[in-house]
Amino acid sequence: MESARLKSLEDETAVVEFLAAVDRRLKTGLLHQRYPYNHLIRDLKLGADSLYRDCVNYYNTAVCKQFAGYSMENAEFYNGEQSYDMQWIVRDWSDKDEIYLDIDYKTSLYSAEYIRDMGQNIVRLLDCILDWSEQTIRNLPLQV
């Protein structure tokens, strides 16, 4: 995908406008994604290497809660193998306006404390975005 060059964060862009611009740029870039990633890795002869160290997966799946009259619970299982240094899994599966965030990472590269701090910082950022969406990015209260 092409680099998403957007207005500087130093300007007077409101958070909600900035997020809308990011959304438009991502969707525009995805329109041109016809070359499967695994084929690109194969054709570049990267083997086990990857073009990216980190990955974000967003799942907004409508999961089945009933089957043949029985209640079901859907769970995602981690198979113990991770090709990315860090993977963020965002699951929007709930019918209760809840979003779940899991962070898988290579323990040889990141400490549990670092990951915990990063998770807390992303929650703080999301809280600011939700509470201050009409505010300019520069004026978000992001201090720790």
Coordinates of N, CA, C and O in Angstrom, one line a residue, residues 11-132:
D11 N -1.2 20.9 12.6 CA -2.2 21.9 12.2 C -3.4 21.8 13.0 O -3.4 21.2 14.1
E12 N -4.5 22.4 12.6 CA -5.7 22.5 13.4 C -6.7 21.5 13.0 O -7.9 21.7 13.2
T13 N -6.3 20.4 12.5 CA -7.3 19.3 12.1 C -7.9 18.7 13.3 O -7.2 18.3 14.3
A14 N -9.2 18.6 13.3 CA -9.9 17.9 14.4 C -9.7 16.4 14.3 O -9.5 15.8 13.2
V15 N -9.7 15.7 15.5 CA -9.4 14.3 15.5 C -10.4 13.6 14.6 O -9.9 12.7 13.8
V16 N -11.7 13.9 14.6 CA -12.6 13.2 13.8 C -12.4 13.4 12.3 O -12.5 12.5 11.5
E17 N -11.9 14.6 11.9 CA -11.5 14.8 10.5 C -10.3 14.1 10.1 O -10.2 13.5 9.0
F18 N -9.3 14.0 11.0 CA -8.1 13.3 10.7 C -8.4 11.8 10.5 O -7.9 11.1 9.6
L19 N -9.2 11.2 11.4 CA -9.6 9.8 11.3 C -10.3 9.5 10.0 O -10.1 8.5 9.4
A20 N -11.2 10.4 9.6 CA -11.9 10.2 8.3 C -11.0 10.3 7.2 O -11.1 9.5 6.2
A21 N -9.9 11.1 7.2 CA -8.9 11.2 6.1 C -8.1 9.9 6.1 O -7.8 9.4 5.0
V22 N -7.7 9.4 7.2 CA -7.0 8.1 7.3 C -7.8 7.0 6.7 O -7.4 6.2 5.9
D23 N -9.1 7.0 7.1 CA -10.0 5.9 6.6 C -10.1 6.0 5.0 O -10.0 5.0 4.4
R24 N -10.3 7.2 4.5 CA -10.4 7.4 3.0 C -9.1 6.9 2.3 O -9.1 6.2 1.3
R25 N -7.9 7.3 2.9 CA -6.6 6.9 2.3 C -6.4 5.4 2.3 O -6.0 4.8 1.3
L26 N -6.8 4.8 3.4 CA -6.6 3.3 3.5 C -7.5 2.6 2.5 O -7.1 1.7 1.8
K27 N -8.8 3.0 2.4 CA -9.7 2.4 1.5 C -9.3 2.6 0.1 O -9.4 1.7 -0.8
T28 N -8.8 3.8 -0.3 CA -8.3 4.0 -1.6 C -7.1 3.1 -1.9 O -7.0 2.5 -3.0
G29 N -6.2 3.0 -1.0 CA -5.0 2.1 -1.2 C -5.4 0.6 -1.3 O -4.8 -0.1 -2.1
L30 N -6.4 0.2 -0.6 CA -6.8 -1.2 -0.6 C -7.5 -1.5 -1.9 O -7.5 -2.7 -2.3
L31 N -8.0 -0.6 -2.6 CA -8.7 -0.8 -3.9 C -7.7 -1.4 -4.9 O -8.1 -2.1 -5.9
H32 N -6.4 -1.2 -4.7 CA -5.4 -1.6 -5.7 C -4.6 -2.8 -5.2 O -3.6 -3.1 -5.8
Q33 N -5.1 -3.4 -4.2 CA -4.4 -4.6 -3.6 C -4.8 -5.9 -4.3 O -5.7 -6.5 -3.8
R34 N -4.3 -6.2 -5.4 CA -4.7 -7.4 -6.1 C -3.7 -8.5 -6.0 O -3.9 -9.6 -6.5
Y35 N -2.5 -8.2 -5.5 CA -1.4 -9.2 -5.5 C -1.3 -9.8 -4.1 O -1.0 -9.1 -3.1
P36 N -1.7 -11.1 -3.9 CA -1.7 -11.7 -2.6 C -0.4 -11.6 -1.9 O 0.7 -11.9 -2.6
Y37 N -0.4 -11.3 -0.7 CA 0.8 -11.1 0.1 C 1.7 -12.4 0.1 O 2.9 -12.3 -0.1
N38 N 1.1 -13.5 0.3 CA 1.9 -14.8 0.3 C 2.6 -15.0 -1.1 O 3.7 -15.5 -1.2
H39 N 2.0 -14.6 -2.2 CA 2.6 -14.7 -3.5 C 3.8 -13.7 -3.6 O 4.8 -14.0 -4.2
L40 N 3.6 -12.5 -3.1 CA 4.7 -11.5 -3.1 C 5.9 -12.0 -2.3 O 7.0 -11.9 -2.8
I41 N 5.7 -12.6 -1.2 CA 6.8 -13.2 -0.4 C 7.5 -14.3 -1.2 O 8.7 -14.3 -1.3
R42 N 6.7 -15.1 -1.8 CA 7.3 -16.2 -2.6 C 8.0 -15.7 -3.8 O 9.2 -16.1 -4.1
D43 N 7.5 -14.7 -4.5 CA 8.1 -14.2 -5.7 C 9.3 -13.4 -5.4 O 10.3 -13.4 -6.2
L44 N 9.4 -12.8 -4.3 CA 10.6 -12.0 -3.9 C 11.6 -13.0 -3.2 O 12.7 -12.5 -2.9
K45 N 11.3 -14.2 -3.1 CA 12.2 -15.3 -2.5 C 12.6 -14.9 -1.1 O 13.8 -15.0 -0.7
L46 N 11.7 -14.4 -0.3 CA 12.0 -14.0 1.1 C 12.0 -15.2 2.1 O 12.5 -15.0 3.2
G47 N 11.5 -16.3 1.7 CA 11.5 -17.5 2.5 C 10.7 -17.2 3.8 O 9.6 -16.7 3.7
A48 N 11.3 -17.4 4.9 CA 10.6 -17.2 6.2 C 10.6 -15.7 6.6 O 9.9 -15.4 7.6
D49 N 11.4 -14.9 5.9 CA 11.4 -13.5 6.2 C 10.1 -12.8 5.8 O 9.3 -13.4 5.0
S50 N 9.9 -11.7 6.3 CA 8.6 -11.0 6.0 C 9.0 -9.5 5.6 O 10.0 -9.0 5.9
L51 N 8.0 -8.9 4.9 CA 8.2 -7.5 4.6 C 7.9 -6.6 5.8 O 8.4 -5.5 5.9
Y52 N 7.1 -7.1 6.7 CA 6.7 -6.4 7.9 C 7.0 -7.1 9.1 O 6.9 -8.3 9.2
R53 N 7.4 -6.4 10.2 CA 7.6 -7.0 11.5 C 6.4 -7.1 12.3 O 6.2 -7.9 13.2
D54 N 5.5 -6.1 12.1 CA 4.3 -6.0 12.9 C 3.0 -6.2 12.0 O 3.0 -5.9 10.8
C55 N 1.9 -6.5 12.7 CA 0.7 -6.8 11.9 C -0.5 -6.4 12.8 O -0.5 -6.6 14.0
V56 N -1.5 -5.8 12.2 CA -2.8 -5.5 12.8 C -3.9 -6.3 12.1 O -4.0 -6.1 10.9
N57 N -4.6 -7.1 12.8 CA -5.8 -7.8 12.2 C -7.0 -7.3 12.9 O -7.1 -7.3 14.2
Y58 N -8.0 -6.9 12.1 CA -9.3 -6.4 12.6 C -10.4 -7.3 12.2 O -10.5 -7.6 11.0
Y59 N -11.1 -7.9 13.1 CA -12.2 -8.8 12.8 C -13.5 -8.2 13.3 O -13.7 -8.1 14.5
N60 N -14.4 -7.9 12.4 CA -15.7 -7.5 12.8 C -16.7 -8.5 12.2 O -17.5 -8.2 11.3
T61 N -16.6 -9.7 12.8 CA -17.3 -10.8 12.3 C -18.6 -11.0 13.1 O -18.6 -10.8 14.3
A62 N -19.7 -11.2 12.4 CA -21.0 -11.6 13.1 C -20.9 -13.1 13.3 O -21.1 -13.9 12.4
V63 N -20.6 -13.4 14.6 CA -20.5 -14.9 14.9 C -21.8 -15.5 15.3 O -22.7 -14.8 15.9
C64 N -21.9 -16.7 15.0 CA -23.1 -17.5 15.3 C -23.1 -17.8 16.8 O -22.2 -18.3 17.4
K65 N -24.3 -17.5 17.5 CA -24.4 -17.8 18.9 C -25.2 -19.0 19.2 O -25.2 -19.5 20.3
Q66 N -25.9 -19.5 18.2 CA -26.7 -20.7 18.4 C -26.5 -21.6 17.2 O -26.3 -21.2 16.1
F67 N -26.5 -22.9 17.5 CA -26.4 -23.9 16.4 C -27.2 -25.2 16.9 O -27.0 -25.7 17.9
A68 N -28.2 -25.5 16.0 CA -29.1 -26.7 16.3 C -29.7 -26.6 17.7 O -29.8 -27.6 18.4
G69 N -30.1 -25.4 18.1 CA -30.7 -25.2 19.4 C -29.8 -25.1 20.6 O -30.2 -25.0 21.7
Y70 N -28.5 -25.2 20.3 CA -27.5 -25.1 21.4 C -26.8 -23.8 21.4 O -26.5 -23.3 20.3
S71 N -26.5 -23.3 22.6 CA -25.7 -22.0 22.7 C -24.2 -22.3 22.3 O -23.7 -23.4 22.7
M72 N -23.6 -21.4 21.6 CA -22.2 -21.5 21.3 C -21.4 -20.3 21.7 O -22.0 -19.2 21.8
E73 N -20.2 -20.5 22.1 CA -19.3 -19.4 22.4 C -18.1 -19.6 21.4 O -17.5 -20.6 21.2
N74 N -17.8 -18.5 20.7 CA -16.7 -18.5 19.8 C -15.4 -18.0 20.4 O -15.4 -17.0 21.2
A75 N -14.3 -18.7 20.2 CA -13.0 -18.3 20.8 C -12.0 -18.5 19.7 O -12.1 -19.3 18.8
E76 N -11.0 -17.6 19.8 CA -9.9 -17.7 18.8 C -8.7 -18.3 19.6 O -8.4 -17.9 20.7
F77 N -8.1 -19.3 19.0 CA -7.0 -20.0 19.7 C -5.7 -19.6 18.9 O -5.6 -19.6 17.7
Y78 N -4.7 -19.4 19.7 CA -3.3 -19.1 19.2 C -2.6 -20.4 19.1 O -2.5 -21.2 20.1
N79 N -2.0 -20.7 18.0 CA -1.4 -22.0 17.8 C 0.1 -22.1 18.3 O 0.7 -23.1 18.1
G80 N 0.6 -21.0 18.8 CA 1.9 -21.1 19.4 C 3.0 -20.6 18.4 O 4.2 -20.5 18.8
E81 N 2.7 -20.4 17.2 CA 3.7 -20.0 16.2 C 3.3 -18.6 15.7 O 2.1 -18.3 15.4
Q82 N 4.3 -17.7 15.7 CA 4.0 -16.3 15.3 C 5.1 -15.9 14.3 O 6.3 -15.9 14.6
S83 N 4.7 -15.5 13.2 CA 5.7 -15.1 12.2 C 6.0 -13.6 12.3 O 7.1 -13.2 11.9
Y84 N 5.1 -12.8 12.9 CA 5.4 -11.4 13.1 C 6.0 -11.2 14.5 O 5.8 -11.9 15.4
D85 N 6.8 -10.1 14.6 CA 7.4 -9.7 15.9 C 6.3 -9.4 16.8 O 6.4 -9.7 18.0
M86 N 5.3 -8.7 16.3 CA 4.2 -8.3 17.1 C 2.9 -8.3 16.3 O 2.9 -7.8 15.1
Q87 N 1.8 -8.8 16.8 CA 0.6 -8.8 16.1 C -0.5 -8.3 17.1 O -0.7 -8.8 18.2
W88 N -1.3 -7.3 16.6 CA -2.4 -6.7 17.3 C -3.6 -7.4 16.7 O -3.8 -7.3 15.5
I89 N -4.5 -7.9 17.5 CA -5.7 -8.6 17.1 C -6.9 -7.8 17.7 O -7.0 -7.7 18.9
V90 N -7.6 -7.1 16.8 CA -8.8 -6.3 17.3 C -10.0 -7.1 16.9 O -10.3 -7.3 15.7
R91 N -10.8 -7.5 17.9 CA -12.0 -8.3 17.6 C -13.2 -7.5 18.0 O -13.4 -7.1 19.2
D92 N -14.1 -7.3 17.0 CA -15.3 -6.6 17.2 C -16.4 -7.6 17.0 O -17.1 -7.6 16.0
W93 N -16.5 -8.6 17.9 CA -17.4 -9.7 17.7 C -18.6 -9.6 18.6 O -19.6 -10.3 18.4
S94 N -18.5 -8.8 19.6 CA -19.6 -8.7 20.6 C -20.8 -7.9 20.1 O -20.7 -7.0 19.3
D95 N -22.0 -8.3 20.6 CA -23.2 -7.5 20.3 C -23.4 -6.5 21.4 O -24.5 -5.9 21.5
K96 N -22.4 -6.3 22.3 CA -22.6 -5.4 23.4 C -21.7 -4.1 23.3 O -21.3 -3.5 24.2
D97 N -21.4 -3.7 22.0 CA -20.6 -2.5 21.8 C -19.2 -2.6 22.5 O -18.7 -1.7 23.1
E98 N -18.6 -3.8 22.5 CA -17.3 -4.0 23.1 C -16.3 -4.4 22.0 O -16.7 -5.1 21.0
I99 N -15.1 -4.0 22.1 CA -14.0 -4.4 21.2 C -12.9 -5.0 22.1 O -12.6 -4.4 23.2
Y100 N -12.4 -6.1 21.7 CA -11.3 -6.8 22.4 C -10.0 -6.6 21.7 O -10.0 -6.6 20.4
L101 N -9.0 -6.3 22.4 CA -7.6 -6.2 21.8 C -6.7 -7.2 22.5 O -6.6 -7.3 23.7
D102 N -6.1 -8.0 21.6 CA -5.0 -8.9 22.1 C -3.7 -8.5 21.4 O -3.8 -8.1 20.2
I103 N -2.6 -8.7 22.1 CA -1.3 -8.4 21.5 C -0.5 -9.7 21.6 O -0.2 -10.1 22.8
D104 N -0.2 -10.3 20.5 CA 0.8 -11.4 20.5 C 2.1 -10.8 20.1 O 2.2 -10.0 19.3
Y105 N 3.2 -11.3 20.8 CA 4.5 -10.8 20.5 C 5.5 -11.9 20.8 O 5.3 -12.8 21.5
K106 N 6.7 -11.6 20.3 CA 7.8 -12.5 20.5 C 8.5 -12.1 21.8 O 9.0 -11.0 21.9
T107 N 8.5 -13.0 22.7 CA 9.0 -12.7 24.1 C 10.5 -12.5 24.0 O 11.1 -11.9 24.9
S108 N 11.2 -13.0 23.0 CA 12.6 -12.7 22.8 C 12.9 -11.3 22.4 O 14.0 -10.8 22.6
L109 N 11.9 -10.6 21.9 CA 12.1 -9.2 21.5 C 11.5 -8.1 22.4 O 11.9 -7.0 22.5
Y110 N 10.4 -8.5 23.1 CA 9.6 -7.6 23.9 C 9.4 -8.1 25.3 O 9.1 -9.3 25.4
S111 N 9.4 -7.3 26.3 CA 9.1 -7.7 27.7 C 7.6 -7.6 27.9 O 6.9 -6.8 27.2
A112 N 7.1 -8.3 28.9 CA 5.7 -8.2 29.2 C 5.4 -6.8 29.7 O 4.3 -6.3 29.4
E113 N 6.3 -6.2 30.4 CA 6.1 -4.8 30.9 C 6.0 -3.8 29.7 O 5.1 -3.0 29.7
Y114 N 6.8 -4.0 28.7 CA 6.7 -3.1 27.5 C 5.4 -3.2 26.8 O 4.7 -2.2 26.5
I115 N 4.9 -4.5 26.7 CA 3.6 -4.7 26.0 C 2.5 -4.2 26.9 O 1.5 -3.6 26.4
R116 N 2.6 -4.4 28.2 CA 1.5 -3.8 29.1 C 1.4 -2.3 29.0 O 0.4 -1.7 28.8
D117 N 2.6 -1.7 29.0 CA 2.6 -0.2 28.9 C 2.1 0.2 27.5 O 1.3 1.2 27.4
M118 N 2.4 -0.5 26.4 CA 1.9 -0.1 25.1 C 0.4 -0.3 25.1 O -0.3 0.6 24.5
G119 N -0.1 -1.4 25.7 CA -1.6 -1.6 25.7 C -2.3 -0.5 26.5 O -3.3 0.0 26.1
Q120 N -1.7 -0.1 27.6 CA -2.3 1.0 28.4 C -2.2 2.3 27.6 O -3.2 3.1 27.7
N121 N -1.2 2.6 26.9 CA -1.1 3.8 26.1 C -2.1 3.8 25.0 O -2.7 4.9 24.7
I122 N -2.3 2.7 24.3 CA -3.3 2.7 23.3 C -4.7 2.9 23.8 O -5.5 3.6 23.2
V123 N -5.0 2.3 25.0 CA -6.3 2.6 25.6 C -6.4 4.1 26.0 O -7.5 4.7 25.8
R124 N -5.4 4.7 26.5 CA -5.4 6.1 26.8 C -5.7 6.9 25.6 O -6.5 7.9 25.6
L125 N -5.0 6.6 24.5 CA -5.2 7.3 23.2 C -6.6 7.2 22.7 O -7.3 8.1 22.3
L126 N -7.2 5.9 22.8 CA -8.5 5.7 22.3 C -9.5 6.5 23.2 O -10.5 7.0 22.7
D127 N -9.3 6.5 24.5 CA -10.2 7.3 25.4 C -10.2 8.7 25.1 O -11.2 9.4 25.0
C128 N -9.0 9.3 24.8 CA -8.8 10.7 24.4 C -9.6 10.9 23.1 O -10.3 11.9 22.9
I129 N -9.5 10.0 22.1 CA -10.1 10.2 20.8 C -11.6 10.2 21.0 O -12.4 11.0 20.4
L130 N -12.1 9.3 21.8 CA -13.6 9.2 22.1 C -14.1 10.4 22.9 O -15.2 11.0 22.6
D131 N -13.4 10.9 23.8 CA -13.8 12.0 24.7 C -13.5 13.4 24.1 O -14.2 14.3 24.5
W132 N -12.6 13.5 23.2 CA -12.2 14.7 22.6 C -12.2 14.8 21.1 O -11.4 15.4 20.5

